[in-house]
CSV table of C-alpha atoms in Angstrom, one decimal:
chain,number,residue,atom,x,y,z
O,1,MET,CA,16.3,32.2,6.4
O,2,ASN,CA,15.0,30.6,9.6
O,3,GLU,CA,12.7,27.6,9.3
O,4,PRO,CA,9.6,28.0,11.4
O,5,ALA,CA,9.6,25.7,14.4
O,6,PRO,CA,7.3,22.7,14.0
O,7,VAL,CA,4.0,23.3,15.7
O,8,ALA,CA,2.3,20.4,17.5
O,9,PRO,CA,-1.3,19.8,16.4
O,10,ALA,CA,-3.8,21.5,18.6
O,11,PRO,CA,-5.6,19.2,21.1
O,12,LEU,CA,-9.0,18.0,19.8
O,13,THR,CA,-12.2,18.6,21.6
O,14,HIS,CA,-14.5,15.7,22.1
O,15,ASP,CA,-16.9,17.1,19.5
O,16,ALA,CA,-14.0,17.6,17.0
O,17,PHE,CA,-12.8,14.0,17.6
O,18,SER,CA,-16.3,12.6,17.2
O,19,ALA,CA,-16.8,14.4,13.9
O,20,LEU,CA,-13.4,13.2,12.6
O,21,ALA,CA,-14.1,9.6,13.7
O,22,LEU,CA,-17.5,9.6,12.0
O,23,THR,CA,-15.9,10.5,8.7
O,24,ALA,CA,-14.3,7.1,8.7
O,25,LEU,CA,-17.5,5.1,9.4
O,26,ASP,CA,-17.9,3.7,5.9
O,27,ASP,CA,-14.2,2.6,6.0
O,28,VAL,CA,-14.5,1.0,9.4
O,29,TYR,CA,-17.7,-0.7,8.3
O,30,ARG,CA,-16.0,-2.1,5.1
O,31,PHE,CA,-13.1,-3.3,7.2
O,32,ALA,CA,-15.4,-5.0,9.7
O,33,ARG,CA,-17.3,-6.7,6.9
O,34,SER,CA,-14.0,-8.0,5.6
O,35,LEU,CA,-13.1,-9.4,9.0
O,36,THR,CA,-16.5,-11.0,9.8
O,37,ARG,CA,-18.0,-11.8,6.4
O,38,ASP,CA,-21.3,-11.3,8.1
O,39,ALA,CA,-23.4,-8.1,8.1
O,40,SER,CA,-24.7,-8.6,11.7
O,41,ASP,CA,-21.3,-9.4,13.1
O,42,ALA,CA,-19.8,-6.5,11.3
O,43,GLU,CA,-22.4,-4.1,12.9
O,44,ASP,CA,-21.4,-5.5,16.3
O,45,VAL,CA,-17.7,-4.9,15.6
O,46,VAL,CA,-18.4,-1.3,14.3
O,47,GLN,CA,-20.5,-0.4,17.4
O,48,GLU,CA,-17.8,-1.9,19.7
O,49,THR,CA,-15.1,0.0,17.8
O,50,TYR,CA,-16.8,3.3,18.2
O,51,LEU,CA,-17.8,2.7,21.8
O,52,ARG,CA,-14.2,2.0,22.6
O,53,ALA,CA,-13.0,5.0,20.5
O,54,PHE,CA,-15.4,7.4,22.1
O,55,ARG,CA,-14.4,6.2,25.6
O,56,SER,CA,-10.7,6.5,24.9
O,57,TRP,CA,-10.6,9.4,22.5
O,58,THR,CA,-8.1,11.3,24.6
O,59,THR,CA,-5.4,8.7,23.7
O,60,PHE,CA,-5.8,9.5,20.0
O,61,GLN,CA,-2.8,11.6,18.8
O,62,PRO,CA,-4.1,14.7,16.8
O,63,GLY,CA,-2.5,14.9,13.4
O,64,THR,CA,-2.2,11.1,13.0
O,65,ASP,CA,-4.4,8.9,10.8
O,66,VAL,CA,-7.7,8.3,12.6
O,67,ARG,CA,-8.6,5.5,10.2
O,68,ARG,CA,-5.5,3.6,11.1
O,69,TRP,CA,-6.4,4.1,14.8
O,70,LEU,CA,-9.9,2.9,14.3
O,71,PHE,CA,-8.9,-0.1,12.1
O,72,THR,CA,-6.6,-1.3,14.9
O,73,ILE,CA,-9.5,-1.0,17.5
O,74,ALA,CA,-11.8,-2.8,15.1
O,75,ARG,CA,-9.3,-5.7,14.6
O,76,ASN,CA,-8.9,-6.1,18.3
O,77,ALA,CA,-12.7,-6.0,18.8
O,78,PHE,CA,-13.1,-8.7,16.2
O,79,LEU,CA,-10.4,-10.9,17.7
O,80,ARG,CA,-11.9,-10.6,21.1
O,81,SER,CA,-15.3,-11.6,19.7
O,82,ARG,CA,-13.7,-14.7,18.2
O,83,GLU,CA,-11.5,-15.7,21.1
O,84,ARG,CA,-13.1,-19.1,21.5
O,85,GLY,CA,-11.6,-21.1,18.7
O,86,GLN,CA,-12.7,-19.2,15.6
O,87,ARG,CA,-9.3,-17.4,15.2
O,88,GLU,CA,-7.5,-20.7,14.9
O,89,VAL,CA,-9.9,-21.9,12.3
O,90,ILE,CA,-9.4,-18.8,10.2
O,91,LEU,CA,-5.6,-18.9,10.4
O,92,ASP,CA,-5.7,-22.6,9.4
O,93,ASP,CA,-7.2,-21.6,6.1
O,94,GLU,CA,-3.9,-19.9,5.2
O,95,GLY,CA,-2.0,-23.0,4.0
O,96,ALA,CA,-4.8,-24.3,1.9
O,97,ALA,CA,-5.5,-21.0,0.4
O,98,ALA,CA,-1.8,-20.3,-0.3
O,99,ALA,CA,-1.6,-23.6,-2.2
O,100,ASP,CA,-4.8,-22.7,-4.0
O,101,ALA,CA,-3.4,-19.3,-5.0
O,102,GLU,CA,-0.2,-20.8,-6.2
O,103,GLN,CA,-2.1,-23.0,-8.5
O,104,ALA,CA,-3.9,-20.0,-10.0
O,105,GLN,CA,-4.6,-20.6,-13.7
O,106,GLU,CA,-2.9,-17.3,-14.6
O,107,ALA,CA,-3.6,-17.3,-18.3
O,108,TRP,CA,-7.3,-18.2,-18.0
O,109,VAL,CA,-7.8,-15.7,-15.2
O,110,ARG,CA,-6.0,-12.9,-16.9
O,111,GLY,CA,-7.6,-13.5,-20.3
O,112,GLY,CA,-11.0,-13.6,-18.7
O,113,LEU,CA,-10.7,-10.6,-16.5
O,114,ASP,CA,-8.8,-8.3,-18.9
O,115,PRO,CA,-11.8,-7.3,-21.1
O,116,ILE,CA,-14.1,-6.6,-18.1
O,117,LEU,CA,-11.9,-4.7,-15.6
O,118,ASP,CA,-13.1,-1.3,-16.8
O,119,ARG,CA,-16.7,-2.1,-16.4
O,120,THR,CA,-18.5,0.2,-14.0
O,121,ASP,CA,-20.8,-2.5,-12.7
O,122,LEU,CA,-18.0,-4.8,-11.4
O,123,GLY,CA,-18.2,-3.6,-7.8
O,124,PRO,CA,-20.7,-6.1,-6.4
O,125,ALA,CA,-18.9,-9.0,-8.0
O,126,ILE,CA,-15.6,-7.8,-6.4
O,127,VAL,CA,-17.3,-7.5,-3.0
O,128,ALA,CA,-18.7,-11.0,-3.4
O,129,ALA,CA,-15.3,-12.4,-4.5
O,130,LEU,CA,-13.6,-10.7,-1.6
O,131,ALA,CA,-16.0,-12.2,0.9
O,132,GLU,CA,-14.8,-15.7,-0.2
O,133,LEU,CA,-11.2,-15.1,0.6
O,134,PRO,CA,-9.8,-16.4,3.9
O,135,GLU,CA,-9.6,-13.6,6.5
O,136,VAL,CA,-5.8,-13.4,6.5
O,137,TYR,CA,-5.8,-12.4,2.8
O,138,ARG,CA,-9.0,-10.4,2.9
O,139,SER,CA,-7.8,-8.1,5.6
O,140,ALA,CA,-4.6,-7.3,3.8
O,141,VAL,CA,-6.3,-6.6,0.5
O,142,VAL,CA,-9.0,-4.5,2.1
O,143,LEU,CA,-6.5,-2.3,4.0
O,144,VAL,CA,-4.1,-1.7,1.1
O,145,ASP,CA,-6.3,-1.8,-2.0
O,146,LEU,CA,-9.6,-0.4,-0.7
O,147,GLU,CA,-8.5,1.7,2.2
O,148,ASP,CA,-5.2,2.8,0.6
O,149,GLN,CA,-3.2,2.1,3.7
O,150,PRO,CA,0.6,1.8,3.4
O,151,TYR,CA,2.2,-1.6,4.1
O,152,GLU,CA,3.6,-0.3,7.5
O,153,ALA,CA,0.1,0.8,8.6
O,154,ALA,CA,-1.5,-2.5,7.5
O,155,ALA,CA,1.3,-4.4,9.4
O,156,GLU,CA,0.5,-2.4,12.5
O,157,VAL,CA,-3.2,-2.9,12.3
O,158,LEU,CA,-2.9,-6.6,11.6
O,159,GLY,CA,-0.1,-7.2,14.1
O,160,ILE,CA,2.2,-8.8,11.5
O,161,PRO,CA,5.6,-8.0,9.9
O,162,VAL,CA,5.6,-5.9,6.7
O,163,GLY,CA,7.0,-8.9,4.8
O,164,THR,CA,3.9,-10.9,5.8
O,165,VAL,CA,1.7,-8.1,4.6
O,166,ARG,CA,3.5,-8.3,1.3
O,167,SER,CA,3.1,-12.0,0.9
O,168,ARG,CA,-0.5,-12.0,2.0
O,169,LEU,CA,-1.3,-9.2,-0.5
O,170,PHE,CA,0.3,-11.2,-3.4
O,171,ARG,CA,-1.6,-14.4,-2.6
O,172,GLY,CA,-4.8,-12.5,-1.7
O,173,ARG,CA,-4.8,-10.7,-5.0
O,174,LYS,CA,-4.2,-13.8,-7.1
O,175,LEU,CA,-6.9,-15.6,-5.2
O,176,LEU,CA,-9.3,-12.7,-5.6
O,177,GLN,CA,-8.6,-12.7,-9.4
O,178,GLN,CA,-9.5,-16.3,-9.5
O,179,ARG,CA,-12.7,-15.9,-7.6
O,180,LEU,CA,-13.7,-12.8,-9.6
O,181,ALA,CA,-13.1,-14.6,-12.9
O,182,GLN,CA,-15.3,-17.5,-11.6
O,183,HIS,CA,-18.0,-15.1,-10.6
O,184,ALA,CA,-17.9,-13.3,-13.9
O,185,ARG,CA,-18.0,-16.6,-15.8
O,186,ASP,CA,-21.0,-17.8,-13.7
O,187,ALA,CA,-22.8,-14.5,-14.4
O,188,GLY,CA,-22.1,-14.9,-18.1
O,189,ILE,CA,-19.9,-11.8,-18.2
O,190,ILE,CA,-17.0,-13.9,-19.4
O,191,PRO,CA,-18.0,-16.4,-22.0
O,192,ASP,CA,-16.5,-19.9,-21.4
O,193,ARG,CA,-15.6,-20.1,-25.0
O,194,ALA,CA,-13.7,-16.9,-25.1
O,195,ALA,CA,-11.8,-17.4,-21.8
O,196,GLY,CA,-11.1,-21.1,-22.4
O,197,SER,CA,-11.3,-23.6,-19.6
O,198,PRO,CA,-9.4,-23.7,-16.4
O,199,VAL,CA,-6.8,-26.4,-16.3
Z,1,MET,CA,13.1,-5.5,7.5
Z,2,SER,CA,12.2,-5.9,3.8
Z,3,THR,CA,12.6,-9.3,2.2
Z,4,MET,CA,12.9,-7.6,-1.2
Z,5,PRO,CA,16.2,-8.1,-3.1
Z,6,GLU,CA,18.6,-5.2,-3.3
Z,7,PRO,CA,17.8,-2.8,-6.2
Z,8,HIS,CA,20.0,-3.2,-9.3
Z,9,ARG,CA,20.7,-0.8,-12.1
Z,10,ALA,CA,18.9,-3.1,-14.6
Z,11,LEU,CA,16.2,-5.5,-13.9
Z,12,ASP,CA,15.3,-8.7,-15.7
Z,13,CYS,CA,11.7,-10.0,-15.9
Z,14,ASP,CA,11.9,-11.9,-12.7
Z,15,GLY,CA,13.3,-8.9,-10.9
Z,16,ALA,CA,10.6,-6.7,-12.3
Z,17,PHE,CA,7.8,-9.0,-11.4
Z,18,ALA,CA,9.2,-9.4,-7.8
Z,19,ARG,CA,8.9,-5.6,-7.4
Z,20,LEU,CA,5.7,-5.0,-9.4
Z,21,PHE,CA,3.3,-4.9,-6.5
Z,22,ASP,CA,5.5,-2.7,-4.4
Z,23,PHE,CA,5.6,-0.3,-7.4
Z,24,LEU,CA,1.8,-0.3,-7.8
Z,25,ASP,CA,1.4,0.2,-4.0
Z,26,LYS,CA,3.9,3.1,-4.1
Z,27,GLU,CA,6.3,1.3,-1.7
Z,28,LEU,CA,9.4,1.4,-3.9
Z,29,ASP,CA,12.3,3.8,-3.5
Z,30,ALA,CA,13.0,6.1,-6.4
Z,31,ALA,CA,16.0,4.2,-7.8
Z,32,THR,CA,14.2,0.9,-7.9
Z,33,GLU,CA,11.2,2.5,-9.3
Z,34,SER,CA,13.3,4.0,-12.1
Z,35,ALA,CA,14.8,0.6,-12.8
Z,36,LEU,CA,11.4,-1.1,-13.0
Z,37,LEU,CA,10.0,1.5,-15.3
Z,38,ALA,CA,13.0,1.2,-17.6
Z,39,HIS,CA,12.5,-2.5,-17.8
Z,40,VAL,CA,8.7,-2.3,-18.4
Z,41,GLN,CA,9.1,0.3,-21.1
Z,42,HIS,CA,11.2,-2.2,-23.1
Z,43,CYS,CA,9.5,-5.5,-22.3
Z,44,ARG,CA,6.1,-6.0,-23.8
Z,45,SER,CA,5.3,-9.0,-21.6
Z,46,CYS,CA,6.1,-7.2,-18.3
Z,47,PHE,CA,4.3,-4.1,-19.6
Z,48,ASP,CA,1.1,-6.2,-20.2
Z,49,GLN,CA,1.4,-7.8,-16.8
Z,50,ALA,CA,1.9,-4.5,-15.0
Z,51,GLU,CA,-1.0,-2.9,-16.9
Z,52,PHE,CA,-3.3,-5.8,-16.0
Z,53,GLU,CA,-2.4,-5.6,-12.3
Z,54,ARG,CA,-2.7,-1.8,-12.3
Z,55,ARG,CA,-6.2,-2.0,-13.8
Z,56,PHE,CA,-7.2,-4.8,-11.4
Z,57,LYS,CA,-6.0,-2.8,-8.4
Z,58,ALA,CA,-8.0,0.2,-9.6
Z,59,ALA,CA,-11.1,-2.0,-10.1
Z,60,VAL,CA,-10.8,-3.3,-6.5
Z,61,ALA,CA,-10.4,0.3,-5.2
Z,62,GLU,CA,-13.5,1.4,-7.1
Z,63,SER,CA,-15.5,-1.4,-5.4
Z,64,ARG,CA,-15.4,0.8,-2.2
Z,65,SER,CA,-18.5,2.5,-3.4
Z,66,ALA,CA,-20.5,-0.8,-3.5
Z,67,GLN,CA,-20.2,-1.2,0.3
Z,68,ARG,CA,-21.3,1.6,2.6
Z,69,CYS,CA,-22.3,1.7,6.3
Z,70,PRO,CA,-26.1,1.2,6.6
Z,71,ASP,CA,-28.1,4.2,7.7
Z,72,ALA,CA,-29.5,2.4,10.7
Z,73,LEU,CA,-26.0,1.5,12.0
Z,74,ARG,CA,-24.8,5.1,11.4
Z,75,GLN,CA,-27.6,6.3,13.6
Z,76,ARG,CA,-26.8,3.8,16.3
Z,77,VAL,CA,-23.1,4.9,16.3
Z,78,ILE,CA,-24.1,8.5,16.5
Z,79,ALA,CA,-26.4,7.7,19.4
Z,80,LEU,CA,-23.3,6.3,21.2
Z,81,LEU,CA,-22.0,9.8,21.4
Z,82,GLY,CA,-24.7,11.0,23.8
Z,83,PRO,CA,-23.7,9.0,26.8
Z,84,GLN,CA,-20.0,9.5,26.1
Z,85,ARG,CA,-20.4,13.2,25.9
Z,86,GLU,CA,-22.2,13.3,29.2
Z,87,ALA,CA,-19.4,11.2,30.8
Z,88,THR,CA,-16.6,13.5,29.7
């Protein structure tokens, strides 16, 4: 039996592209918040992202992931907005944060978080804890864990090798667990007595 | 190129942990995934670790709903469409 020949996706109209791009607005906003850690700056990045996307929509390949395309534009827009020095400061955080993550008090963190992970009201605490991570870790965790992007897509968006995505994810998740445990303890969700004290 | 070790028929605890996050992120090949599952099914400590990390990842994914694009920004983005449509 003959296999049908592959059919190239039909070209998009401007209206069809616009509708597709707007379905990703929440995702692009979340990613922009993760990059900027500031609501106002995130709104600027989102507007710049969509302005660029609507201007160059004919370069988008129909049938590919529009979120991946928009995340890449958002990341570039963010970097351009931070060209004067800020990027170096953010990247400098990596060493300190990595050391911090490596010293994670695993037993304390896991023991404290384990009973609360199924709570339905944990979202705001996770968002707050994510905001405290250095950008290099935050971006990787947001792309893979919130936006469900594969490593290869996250690597393309962030302009780093897949192996670096993997290591940033590992450290970022451990750091996030620490921060979340701290938030939960401060909010009284995890009793100090039950979780024990960090070393 | 992946920095992960080559898959083995059987994994010890260190090998399983080294591949745990790739497994949870659906980045493992079938043979390595089978080896990891075989180890986790017989190792209580690794099972507990895997289950904790799986639940943590699910909780982080669930936090998506706590952060949505504000309506005012949505309207400003939609307004960008007008001039672009006229220009094309």
